[in-house]
Amino acid sequence: MQVRIAADAPLEVRAGALVVPVFSDGKLEGVAAALDAALGGVLTDVLASKEISGKLAEMSLIHAKEHPFRRVLLVGLGDRAAFEPLVMARYAGAAVRSLGHRNVGEIAVALPLEARAHAAACASFAAEGAITAHLDTTIYQEKPEKPNVATVVTLLAEGFDAEALTRGVERGIAIGEAVNLARRLALTPGNDMTPAHMAQQAQAVGKATGISVEIHDAAWAKSQGMGSFLSVAQGSAQPPAFIVMTYRGDPSSKELLALVGKGITFDTGGISLKPPERMEEMKYDMCGGAGVIAAMQAIGTLKPKLNVVGIVPATENMPGEAATKPGDIVRASNGMTIEVINTDAEGRLVLADALCYANKLGATKIVDAATLTGACVIALGHAAGAAVSNDDAFITQFLGIAKPTGERYWQMPLYDDYTKQMKSDIADLKNTGGRPAGTLTAAAFLKAFVDKTPWVHLDIAGTAYVDNETAWQAKGPTGTPVRAFVALVETLAGTPMIHANGAATARASV
Ligand code: BES
Ligand code: MN
Ligand code: ZN
């Protein structure tokens, strides 16, 4: 899909459809008002008849075959007072999905006047929303019915700051494509998405962006003392891969952000085997890792001034003949011993060594993302991920940055009580803490490997993939945590495009 910008004569645009916005106050402005006049008040009629009230992503299609734009799609933006740039992603996404289903290939999308004050952020979200609207799930089908995806989306932005629009669209494309990469990796089934394949995908990102990528094997992991990571890999016929992607955006700085993602390419549970019901979803147990690889792609494209390392410990969790057994004790690379009570609590085992490695590389901040616990889905459902931290200032900053991206995270506490639940009778730690607060005992376990580095842990078990589509997004993998990761990097680099309150940043990047 191409995303273009056009600043003039919106009613002359040749397209399969012209998309215009309306807030829930029903007031027509800008392109919508001009169009209404050109069409003899049709939009006013549609609104007066209450066919559409302007609620977010509500839609009404009007045919106008005498005009160069052929059709008009009126799309609701919701409450005017609640407008934020993120609304543009939902607006553009809903339009692209709806018109795709109607076989319209070229569309023009009018930005509302409200967007002028935040041109860059609004253009970014509109591009991201258009690019991520569809998800091609047909790649494995013999005679695929491909979704009709618009080939050209032109943003109509008369009177907007052209430089800001261009910068915004570039960012939106980079994020949208990264989100789609993460989703594509997630959809790939476990027989194809092996640790080696995941590593190849990281290498391809490196090649395309200039990021340096190292793939380490089991022998290397052993030499690093990564007994915790290797204890998960040893039950599988597929060799593990420890993926390290390094982007040096600010070589003179000592600051280093580590993005760490759980890369379990399939989670059977190991010897503590999972029940069969919905086990196929465990191909998605690499979504944290996919998010890291994809975020690194966007970072390598956008080139913010910050050093970032992406770390993905990739392995299957299988009950092979050499598999770790419940009660086995393993040693992580910081020297701590872990009693493996349940081999299905494997994510924390691979993350333990990855977090140690982030520290070894000199990370000054760490964020990890993992489909870590079923308990997180029980606590928050599919509405939000859990965020847990050892540093109040850092998590407050992170939550402020993530919110306007549309990815939801809800902070949960990390009391010492949870650390106590993880004490083993025989080793330094055990890998499960019983049923109470399963998300937080998992986080307390990870904390032991992070030490003092400011760290945020994201449990994305409920948000990495969803069962239901929305008007603006397909069901399936969501691309979480790519958007939050990229926004975090931009902010730490000193060049955020969106503010914590959702508005554009001051003049510099309006
Ligand atoms: N990958 C799972 C967590 C998960 C469950 C993600 C459902 C998405 C949907 C993880 O490895 C796991 O199995 N966790 C166990 C931990 C338990 C054994 C302490 C769980 O949540 O049941
Ligand atoms: Mn598991
Ligand atoms: Zn898992």
Coordinates of C-alpha atoms and ligand atoms in Angstrom, one line a residue:
M1 CA 0.0 0.0 0.0
Q2 CA 1.2 3.5 -0.9
V3 CA 0.3 6.4 1.4
R4 CA 0.4 9.8 -0.3
I5 CA -0.3 13.3 0.8
A6 CA -2.4 15.8 -1.3
A7 CA -2.9 19.4 -0.2
D8 CA -5.2 20.9 -2.8
A9 CA -8.6 20.6 -4.5
P10 CA -9.9 17.6 -2.6
L11 CA -13.1 17.4 -4.7
E12 CA -11.0 17.0 -7.8
V13 CA -9.2 13.9 -6.5
R14 CA -9.7 10.8 -8.7
A15 CA -10.3 7.9 -6.4
G16 CA -12.6 4.9 -5.8
A17 CA -13.9 6.7 -2.7
L18 CA -13.5 9.9 -0.8
V19 CA -13.5 9.4 3.0
V20 CA -14.7 12.3 5.1
P21 CA -15.0 12.6 8.9
V22 CA -17.8 13.7 11.1
F23 CA -17.7 14.2 14.9
S24 CA -20.7 13.2 17.0
D25 CA -21.8 16.9 17.1
G26 CA -22.8 16.3 13.5
K27 CA -21.1 19.5 12.3
L28 CA -19.7 19.3 8.8
E29 CA -16.5 21.2 8.2
G30 CA -13.6 21.4 5.7
V31 CA -13.7 18.8 2.9
A32 CA -17.0 17.3 4.4
A33 CA -18.7 20.7 4.2
A34 CA -17.4 21.4 0.7
L35 CA -18.6 18.0 -0.4
D36 CA -22.0 18.4 1.2
A37 CA -22.4 21.6 -0.8
A38 CA -21.2 19.9 -4.0
L39 CA -23.6 17.1 -3.5
G40 CA -26.7 19.2 -2.8
G41 CA -26.7 18.5 1.0
V42 CA -26.6 14.7 0.9
L43 CA -24.4 14.5 3.9
T44 CA -26.6 16.9 5.9
D45 CA -29.6 14.6 5.0
V46 CA -27.8 11.5 6.1
L47 CA -26.9 13.1 9.4
A48 CA -30.4 14.5 9.9
S49 CA -31.9 11.1 9.3
K50 CA -29.7 9.7 12.1
E51 CA -28.4 7.0 9.7
I52 CA -25.1 7.9 11.3
S53 CA -24.5 9.9 14.4
G54 CA -20.7 10.4 14.3
K55 CA -19.8 7.8 16.8
L56 CA -16.2 6.5 16.4
A57 CA -15.9 4.3 13.3
E58 CA -19.6 4.4 12.4
M59 CA -19.8 4.5 8.6
S60 CA -22.2 5.4 5.8
L61 CA -21.5 5.0 2.1
I62 CA -22.9 7.4 -0.4
H63 CA -22.6 6.8 -4.2
A64 CA -21.8 9.9 -6.3
K65 CA -20.9 8.5 -9.7
E66 CA -20.9 11.8 -11.6
H67 CA -18.0 13.0 -9.4
P68 CA -14.3 12.2 -9.9
F69 CA -14.2 10.6 -6.4
R70 CA -17.2 8.3 -7.3
R71 CA -18.2 7.4 -3.7
V72 CA -18.2 9.1 -0.3
L73 CA -17.6 7.2 2.9
L74 CA -18.7 9.2 5.9
V75 CA -16.9 8.0 9.0
G76 CA -17.5 8.9 12.6
L77 CA -14.7 10.3 14.8
G78 CA -16.6 10.3 18.1
D79 CA -16.6 13.1 20.6
R80 CA -14.8 16.3 19.3
A81 CA -13.6 17.2 22.8
A82 CA -11.9 13.8 23.1
F83 CA -10.1 14.1 19.8
E84 CA -6.5 12.8 19.9
P85 CA -4.2 11.8 17.0
L86 CA -4.8 8.1 17.7
V87 CA -8.4 8.6 16.5
M88 CA -6.8 9.0 13.0
A89 CA -5.6 5.4 13.1
R90 CA -9.0 4.1 13.8
Y91 CA -10.6 6.4 11.3
A92 CA -8.3 5.4 8.4
G93 CA -8.2 1.8 9.5
A94 CA -12.0 1.6 9.5
A95 CA -12.2 3.3 6.1
V96 CA -9.6 1.0 4.5
R97 CA -11.3 -2.2 5.9
S98 CA -14.8 -1.2 4.9
L99 CA -13.8 -0.1 1.4
G100 CA -11.5 -3.1 1.0
H101 CA -14.5 -5.3 1.6
R102 CA -16.3 -3.3 -1.2
N103 CA -13.4 -3.8 -3.6
V104 CA -12.3 -0.2 -3.7
G105 CA -8.6 0.1 -4.5
E106 CA -7.7 3.8 -4.4
I107 CA -9.1 5.9 -1.6
A108 CA -8.7 9.5 -0.5
V109 CA -9.0 10.2 3.2
A110 CA -9.7 13.8 4.4
L111 CA -8.1 14.7 7.7
P112 CA -10.3 16.7 10.0
L113 CA -9.5 20.4 10.7
E114 CA -8.7 19.3 14.3
A115 CA -5.7 17.4 13.0
R116 CA -4.0 20.6 11.8
A117 CA -2.7 21.4 15.2
H118 CA -1.0 18.0 15.4
A119 CA -0.2 17.4 11.7
A120 CA 2.7 15.0 12.2
A121 CA 1.1 12.8 14.8
C122 CA -2.2 12.7 12.9
A123 CA -0.5 11.8 9.6
S124 CA 1.5 9.2 11.4
F125 CA -1.6 7.5 12.9
A126 CA -3.6 7.8 9.7
A127 CA -0.8 6.0 7.7
E128 CA -0.3 3.4 10.5
G129 CA -4.0 2.7 10.7
A130 CA -4.4 2.3 6.9
I131 CA -1.4 0.0 6.7
T132 CA -2.4 -2.2 9.6
A133 CA -6.2 -2.3 8.8
H134 CA -6.0 -5.7 7.0
L135 CA -4.1 -8.8 7.9
D136 CA -3.4 -11.4 5.2
T137 CA -4.1 -14.8 6.7
T138 CA -4.2 -16.6 3.4
I139 CA -0.5 -17.3 2.8
Y140 CA -0.8 -21.0 3.5
Q141 CA -3.9 -21.5 1.3
E142 CA -3.7 -23.2 -2.1
K143 CA -6.4 -20.9 -3.7
P144 CA -6.3 -17.9 -1.4
E145 CA -9.1 -15.4 -1.4
K146 CA -6.8 -12.4 -0.8
P147 CA -8.3 -9.5 1.1
N148 CA -8.9 -6.5 -1.1
V149 CA -6.5 -4.0 0.2
A150 CA -6.4 -0.4 -1.0
T151 CA -3.3 0.1 -3.1
V152 CA -3.2 3.9 -2.7
V153 CA -4.3 5.9 0.2
T154 CA -4.1 9.7 -0.3
L155 CA -4.4 11.8 2.8
L156 CA -6.2 15.1 2.0
A157 CA -4.7 17.8 4.2
E158 CA -5.4 21.2 2.8
G159 CA -3.6 24.0 4.8
F160 CA -1.5 21.6 6.8
D161 CA 2.2 22.0 7.4
A162 CA 3.7 19.9 4.6
E163 CA 6.9 19.1 6.3
A164 CA 5.2 17.8 9.4
L165 CA 2.8 15.7 7.2
T166 CA 5.7 14.1 5.4
R167 CA 7.6 13.3 8.6
G168 CA 4.4 11.9 10.1
V169 CA 3.6 9.7 7.1
E170 CA 7.1 8.3 7.1
R171 CA 6.9 7.4 10.7
G172 CA 3.4 5.9 10.3
I173 CA 4.6 3.8 7.4
A174 CA 7.6 2.5 9.4
I175 CA 5.4 1.7 12.4
G176 CA 2.6 0.2 10.3
E177 CA 5.0 -2.1 8.5
A178 CA 6.8 -3.1 11.7
V179 CA 3.4 -4.0 13.2
N180 CA 2.6 -6.1 10.2
L181 CA 6.0 -7.8 10.3
A182 CA 5.3 -8.7 14.0
R183 CA 1.9 -10.0 13.0
R184 CA 3.2 -12.0 10.1
L185 CA 5.9 -13.6 12.3
A186 CA 3.3 -14.4 14.9
L187 CA 0.9 -16.1 12.3
T188 CA 3.7 -18.3 11.0
P189 CA 3.1 -21.8 12.5
G190 CA 5.6 -23.5 14.8
N191 CA 6.8 -25.9 12.1
D192 CA 8.0 -23.0 10.0
M193 CA 8.7 -20.5 12.8
T194 CA 11.6 -22.3 14.3
P195 CA 14.2 -20.5 16.4
A196 CA 16.5 -20.7 13.3
H197 CA 13.8 -19.1 11.2
M198 CA 13.1 -16.4 13.7
A199 CA 16.9 -15.7 13.7
Q200 CA 16.8 -15.4 9.9
Q201 CA 14.0 -12.9 10.1
A202 CA 16.1 -10.8 12.5
Q203 CA 19.0 -11.0 10.1
A204 CA 16.8 -9.9 7.2
V205 CA 15.8 -6.8 9.3
G206 CA 19.5 -6.2 10.0
K207 CA 20.3 -6.4 6.3
A208 CA 17.5 -4.0 5.3
T209 CA 18.2 -1.4 8.0
G210 CA 21.9 -1.6 8.7
I211 CA 21.3 -2.8 12.3
S212 CA 24.0 -5.3 13.3
V213 CA 22.6 -8.7 14.2
E214 CA 24.3 -11.6 16.0
I215 CA 22.8 -15.0 16.2
H216 CA 24.3 -17.1 19.0
D217 CA 23.9 -20.9 19.3
A218 CA 23.6 -23.3 22.2
A219 CA 27.4 -23.7 22.6
W220 CA 27.8 -19.9 22.9
A221 CA 24.9 -19.8 25.5
K222 CA 26.7 -22.6 27.4
S223 CA 29.9 -20.6 27.4
Q224 CA 27.9 -17.7 28.8
G225 CA 26.5 -19.9 31.6
M226 CA 23.0 -19.6 30.3
G227 CA 21.8 -22.7 32.0
S228 CA 18.3 -21.4 32.5
F229 CA 17.7 -20.6 28.8
L230 CA 19.3 -23.9 27.8
S231 CA 17.1 -25.9 30.2
V232 CA 14.1 -24.9 28.1
A233 CA 15.8 -25.7 24.8
Q234 CA 17.1 -29.1 25.8
G235 CA 13.7 -30.8 25.3
S236 CA 13.5 -29.9 21.6
A237 CA 15.0 -31.2 18.4
Q238 CA 15.2 -27.6 17.1
P239 CA 18.4 -25.8 18.1
P240 CA 17.8 -22.6 20.1
A241 CA 18.9 -19.2 18.9
F242 CA 19.9 -16.3 21.1
I243 CA 19.3 -13.2 18.9
V244 CA 21.0 -9.9 19.6
M245 CA 20.3 -6.8 17.4
T246 CA 22.3 -3.7 18.1
Y247 CA 21.4 -0.2 16.9
R248 CA 23.8 2.5 17.7
G249 CA 22.0 5.8 17.2
D250 CA 24.1 7.8 19.6
P251 CA 27.6 6.3 19.7
S252 CA 29.0 9.0 22.0
S253 CA 26.4 8.2 24.7
K254 CA 26.6 5.5 27.4
E255 CA 22.9 5.2 27.5
L256 CA 21.7 1.9 26.2
L257 CA 18.0 0.8 26.1
A258 CA 17.5 -3.0 26.0
L259 CA 14.3 -4.4 24.5
V260 CA 13.9 -8.0 25.5
G261 CA 11.3 -10.3 24.0
K262 CA 10.2 -13.8 24.9
G263 CA 10.8 -16.0 21.8
I264 CA 9.2 -19.3 22.6
T265 CA 8.4 -20.4 19.0
F266 CA 6.0 -23.1 20.4
D267 CA 5.1 -23.8 24.0
T268 CA 3.8 -27.3 24.6
G269 CA 4.5 -26.9 28.3
G270 CA 7.3 -29.4 28.2
I271 CA 7.1 -32.3 30.6
S272 CA 4.4 -30.3 32.5
L273 CA 2.4 -30.7 29.2
K274 CA -0.4 -28.3 28.5
P275 CA -3.9 -29.7 27.8
P276 CA -4.8 -29.8 24.1
E277 CA -7.5 -27.2 24.2
R278 CA -6.2 -24.1 22.4
M279 CA -2.7 -25.3 22.5
E280 CA -2.3 -24.3 18.9
E281 CA -2.4 -20.7 20.1
M282 CA 1.0 -21.3 21.7
K283 CA 2.6 -20.6 18.3
Y284 CA 2.0 -17.0 19.5
D285 CA 4.3 -17.5 22.4
M286 CA 7.0 -15.6 20.5
C287 CA 5.0 -12.4 20.2
G288 CA 7.3 -10.5 22.6
G289 CA 10.3 -11.5 20.5
A290 CA 8.5 -10.7 17.3
G291 CA 7.7 -7.3 18.7
V292 CA 11.4 -6.7 19.5
I293 CA 12.5 -7.7 16.0
A294 CA 9.8 -5.6 14.4
A295 CA 10.4 -2.6 16.6
M296 CA 14.1 -2.8 15.7
Q297 CA 13.1 -2.7 12.0
A298 CA 11.1 0.6 12.6
I299 CA 14.0 2.0 14.7
G300 CA 16.5 1.1 12.1
T301 CA 14.3 2.9 9.5
L302 CA 13.5 6.0 11.6
K303 CA 17.0 6.3 13.0
P304 CA 16.4 8.0 16.4
K305 CA 19.4 9.2 18.4
L306 CA 19.6 6.5 21.0
N307 CA 21.5 3.2 21.4
V308 CA 19.1 0.3 21.5
V309 CA 19.8 -3.4 21.8
G310 CA 17.1 -6.0 21.0
I311 CA 17.5 -9.4 22.7
V312 CA 15.4 -12.4 21.8
P313 CA 16.0 -15.8 23.5
A314 CA 14.4 -18.1 20.9
T315 CA 13.6 -21.8 21.6
E316 CA 10.8 -24.3 21.5
N317 CA 9.4 -25.7 24.8
M318 CA 9.1 -29.4 24.1
P319 CA 8.9 -32.6 26.1
G320 CA 11.7 -34.4 24.3
E321 CA 13.7 -37.2 25.8
A322 CA 16.3 -34.8 27.1
A323 CA 13.7 -32.3 28.5
T324 CA 14.1 -30.7 31.9
K325 CA 12.0 -32.6 34.5
P326 CA 10.0 -31.0 37.4
G327 CA 12.4 -30.7 40.3
D328 CA 15.5 -30.2 38.2
I329 CA 17.8 -27.4 39.3
V330 CA 19.4 -25.2 36.7
R331 CA 21.8 -22.3 37.0
A332 CA 21.3 -18.9 35.3
S333 CA 24.2 -16.8 34.0
N334 CA 24.2 -14.5 37.1
G335 CA 25.0 -17.6 39.1
M336 CA 21.5 -18.0 40.7
T337 CA 20.0 -21.5 40.9
I338 CA 16.4 -22.2 40.0
E339 CA 14.3 -25.2 40.9
V340 CA 12.1 -25.9 38.0
I341 CA 8.8 -26.8 39.6
N342 CA 6.8 -26.6 36.4
T343 CA 8.4 -26.8 32.9
D344 CA 5.4 -24.8 31.6
A345 CA 6.7 -21.7 33.4
E346 CA 9.5 -21.5 30.7
G347 CA 9.2 -17.9 29.6
R348 CA 10.7 -16.6 32.8
L349 CA 13.5 -19.2 32.4
V350 CA 14.6 -17.9 29.0
L351 CA 14.0 -14.3 30.0
A352 CA 16.2 -14.7 33.1
D353 CA 19.3 -15.2 31.0
A354 CA 18.3 -12.6 28.5
L355 CA 17.9 -10.0 31.3
C356 CA 21.3 -10.9 32.7
Y357 CA 22.7 -10.5 29.2
A358 CA 21.1 -7.0 28.9
N359 CA 22.9 -6.0 32.1
K360 CA 26.2 -7.6 30.9
L361 CA 25.9 -5.4 27.8
G362 CA 25.6 -2.3 30.0
A363 CA 21.9 -1.6 29.6
T364 CA 20.9 1.5 31.4
K365 CA 17.2 0.8 31.0
I366 CA 15.4 -2.5 30.2
V367 CA 11.9 -3.2 28.9
D368 CA 10.8 -6.8 28.3
A369 CA 7.6 -8.0 26.7
A370 CA 6.3 -11.6 27.0
T371 CA 3.2 -13.7 26.6
L372 CA 4.1 -14.8 30.1
T373 CA 1.1 -15.8 32.2
G374 CA -2.4 -17.1 31.7
A375 CA -3.0 -15.3 35.0
C376 CA -2.6 -12.0 33.2
V377 CA -5.5 -12.9 30.9
I378 CA -7.6 -13.7 33.9
A379 CA -6.8 -10.4 35.6
L380 CA -7.1 -8.0 32.6
G381 CA -8.7 -10.0 29.8
H382 CA -7.8 -8.9 26.3
A383 CA -8.3 -5.2 27.2
A384 CA -4.8 -4.4 28.5
G385 CA -1.4 -5.9 29.2
A386 CA 0.2 -5.8 32.7
A387 CA 3.1 -3.5 33.4
V388 CA 5.3 -4.1 36.4
S389 CA 8.5 -2.4 37.3
N390 CA 11.3 -1.9 39.9
D391 CA 11.4 1.8 39.2
D392 CA 8.5 4.2 39.8
A393 CA 9.8 7.0 37.6
F394 CA 10.6 4.8 34.7
I395 CA 7.2 3.0 34.7
T396 CA 5.4 6.3 35.0
Q397 CA 7.3 7.6 32.0
F398 CA 6.7 4.4 30.1
L399 CA 2.9 4.4 30.8
G400 CA 2.7 8.1 29.7
I401 CA 4.4 7.3 26.4
A402 CA 2.5 4.1 25.7
K403 CA -1.0 5.4 26.3
P404 CA -1.3 7.7 23.2
T405 CA 0.0 4.9 21.0
G406 CA -3.3 3.0 21.6
E407 CA -1.5 0.0 23.2
R408 CA -3.0 -0.5 26.7
Y409 CA -0.9 -1.4 29.8
W410 CA -2.1 -1.4 33.3
Q411 CA 0.4 -1.1 36.2
M412 CA 0.4 -3.8 38.8
P413 CA 2.4 -3.9 42.0
L414 CA 5.7 -5.7 42.7
Y415 CA 5.5 -6.3 46.5
D416 CA 8.1 -8.3 48.3
D417 CA 5.4 -10.8 49.2
Y418 CA 5.6 -12.1 45.6
T419 CA 9.4 -12.5 45.8
K420 CA 8.8 -14.6 49.0
Q421 CA 6.4 -16.8 47.0
M422 CA 9.3 -17.6 44.6
K423 CA 11.8 -18.9 47.3
S424 CA 12.8 -22.5 46.9
D425 CA 13.6 -25.0 49.7
I426 CA 16.6 -26.2 47.9
A427 CA 17.7 -23.6 45.3
D428 CA 17.9 -19.8 45.2
L429 CA 14.5 -19.5 43.5
K430 CA 11.8 -21.7 42.1
N431 CA 10.0 -21.0 38.9
T432 CA 6.4 -21.0 40.1
G433 CA 4.8 -19.4 43.1
G434 CA 1.4 -21.1 43.2
R435 CA -1.9 -19.8 42.0
P436 CA -2.2 -16.4 43.8
A437 CA -1.0 -13.4 41.7
G438 CA 0.6 -15.5 39.0
T439 CA 1.5 -12.5 36.8
L440 CA 3.2 -10.8 39.7
T441 CA 5.1 -13.8 41.0
A442 CA 6.4 -14.3 37.5
A443 CA 7.5 -10.6 37.5
A444 CA 9.1 -11.0 40.9
F445 CA 11.1 -13.9 39.5
L446 CA 12.3 -11.8 36.6
K447 CA 13.3 -9.0 39.0
A448 CA 16.0 -11.1 40.5
F449 CA 17.8 -11.2 37.1
V450 CA 17.4 -7.5 36.4
D451 CA 19.1 -6.3 39.6
K452 CA 19.1 -2.5 39.9
T453 CA 18.7 -1.4 36.3
P454 CA 15.4 0.5 35.8
W455 CA 13.2 -2.0 34.2
V456 CA 9.6 -2.4 33.0
H457 CA 8.1 -5.8 32.4
L458 CA 5.1 -6.1 30.1
D459 CA 2.9 -9.2 30.2
I460 CA 1.2 -9.3 26.8
A461 CA -0.5 -12.7 27.1
G462 CA -3.9 -11.2 26.6
T463 CA -3.1 -8.5 24.1
A464 CA -0.6 -10.0 21.7
Y465 CA -3.4 -11.7 19.8
V466 CA -7.2 -11.3 20.0
D467 CA -10.2 -13.3 18.9
N468 CA -12.4 -10.5 17.8
E469 CA -12.1 -8.0 15.0
T470 CA -12.9 -4.3 15.3
A471 CA -14.0 -1.9 12.6
W472 CA -10.3 -0.8 12.2
Q473 CA -8.4 -4.0 12.8
A474 CA -8.5 -7.7 11.9
K475 CA -8.6 -10.4 14.6
G476 CA -5.4 -12.4 15.3
P477 CA -2.0 -11.0 16.3
T478 CA -2.1 -7.3 17.1
G479 CA 1.6 -6.3 16.7
T480 CA 1.7 -5.4 20.4
P481 CA 4.3 -4.2 21.8
V482 CA 5.8 -2.6 18.6
R483 CA 4.0 0.8 18.9
A484 CA 4.9 1.3 22.6
F485 CA 8.5 0.2 22.0
V486 CA 9.0 2.6 19.1
A487 CA 7.4 5.5 21.0
L488 CA 9.6 4.8 24.0
V489 CA 12.7 4.9 21.9
E490 CA 11.7 8.1 20.2
T491 CA 11.0 9.8 23.6
L492 CA 14.3 8.6 25.1
A493 CA 16.0 9.9 22.0
G494 CA 14.5 13.3 22.7
T495 CA 12.4 13.3 19.5
P496 CA 8.9 12.2 20.4
M497 CA 6.2 12.7 17.9
I498 CA 3.3 12.3 20.3
H499 CA 3.0 13.7 23.7
A500 CA 1.7 11.9 26.8
N501 CA -1.6 13.7 26.5
G502 CA -1.9 12.5 22.9
A503 CA -1.3 15.9 21.4
A504 CA 1.6 16.7 19.1
T505 CA 4.8 18.0 20.6
A506 CA 5.5 21.7 20.5
R507 CA 6.4 23.6 17.4
A508 CA 9.5 21.5 16.6
S509 CA 7.5 18.5 15.5
V510 CA 4.0 19.8 15.0
Ligands
BES1 N1 2.9 -19.0 27.4 C1 2.3 -19.3 28.6 C2 1.4 -18.2 29.1 C3 0.1 -18.0 28.2 C4 -1.1 -18.6 28.5 C5 0.1 -17.1 27.2 C6 -2.2 -18.4 27.8 C7 -1.0 -16.8 26.5 C8 -2.2 -17.5 26.8 C9 3.3 -19.6 29.7 O1 4.5 -20.1 29.3 C10 2.8 -20.5 30.7 O2 2.5 -21.6 30.3 N2 2.6 -20.0 31.9 C11 2.0 -20.8 32.9 C12 2.8 -20.5 34.2 C13 2.4 -21.4 35.3 C14 2.8 -22.8 35.0 C15 3.1 -20.9 36.6 C16 0.5 -20.4 33.1 O3 0.2 -19.2 33.0 O4 -0.3 -21.2 33.3
MN2 MN 4.5 -22.2 29.2
ZN3 ZN 5.1 -19.8 27.3

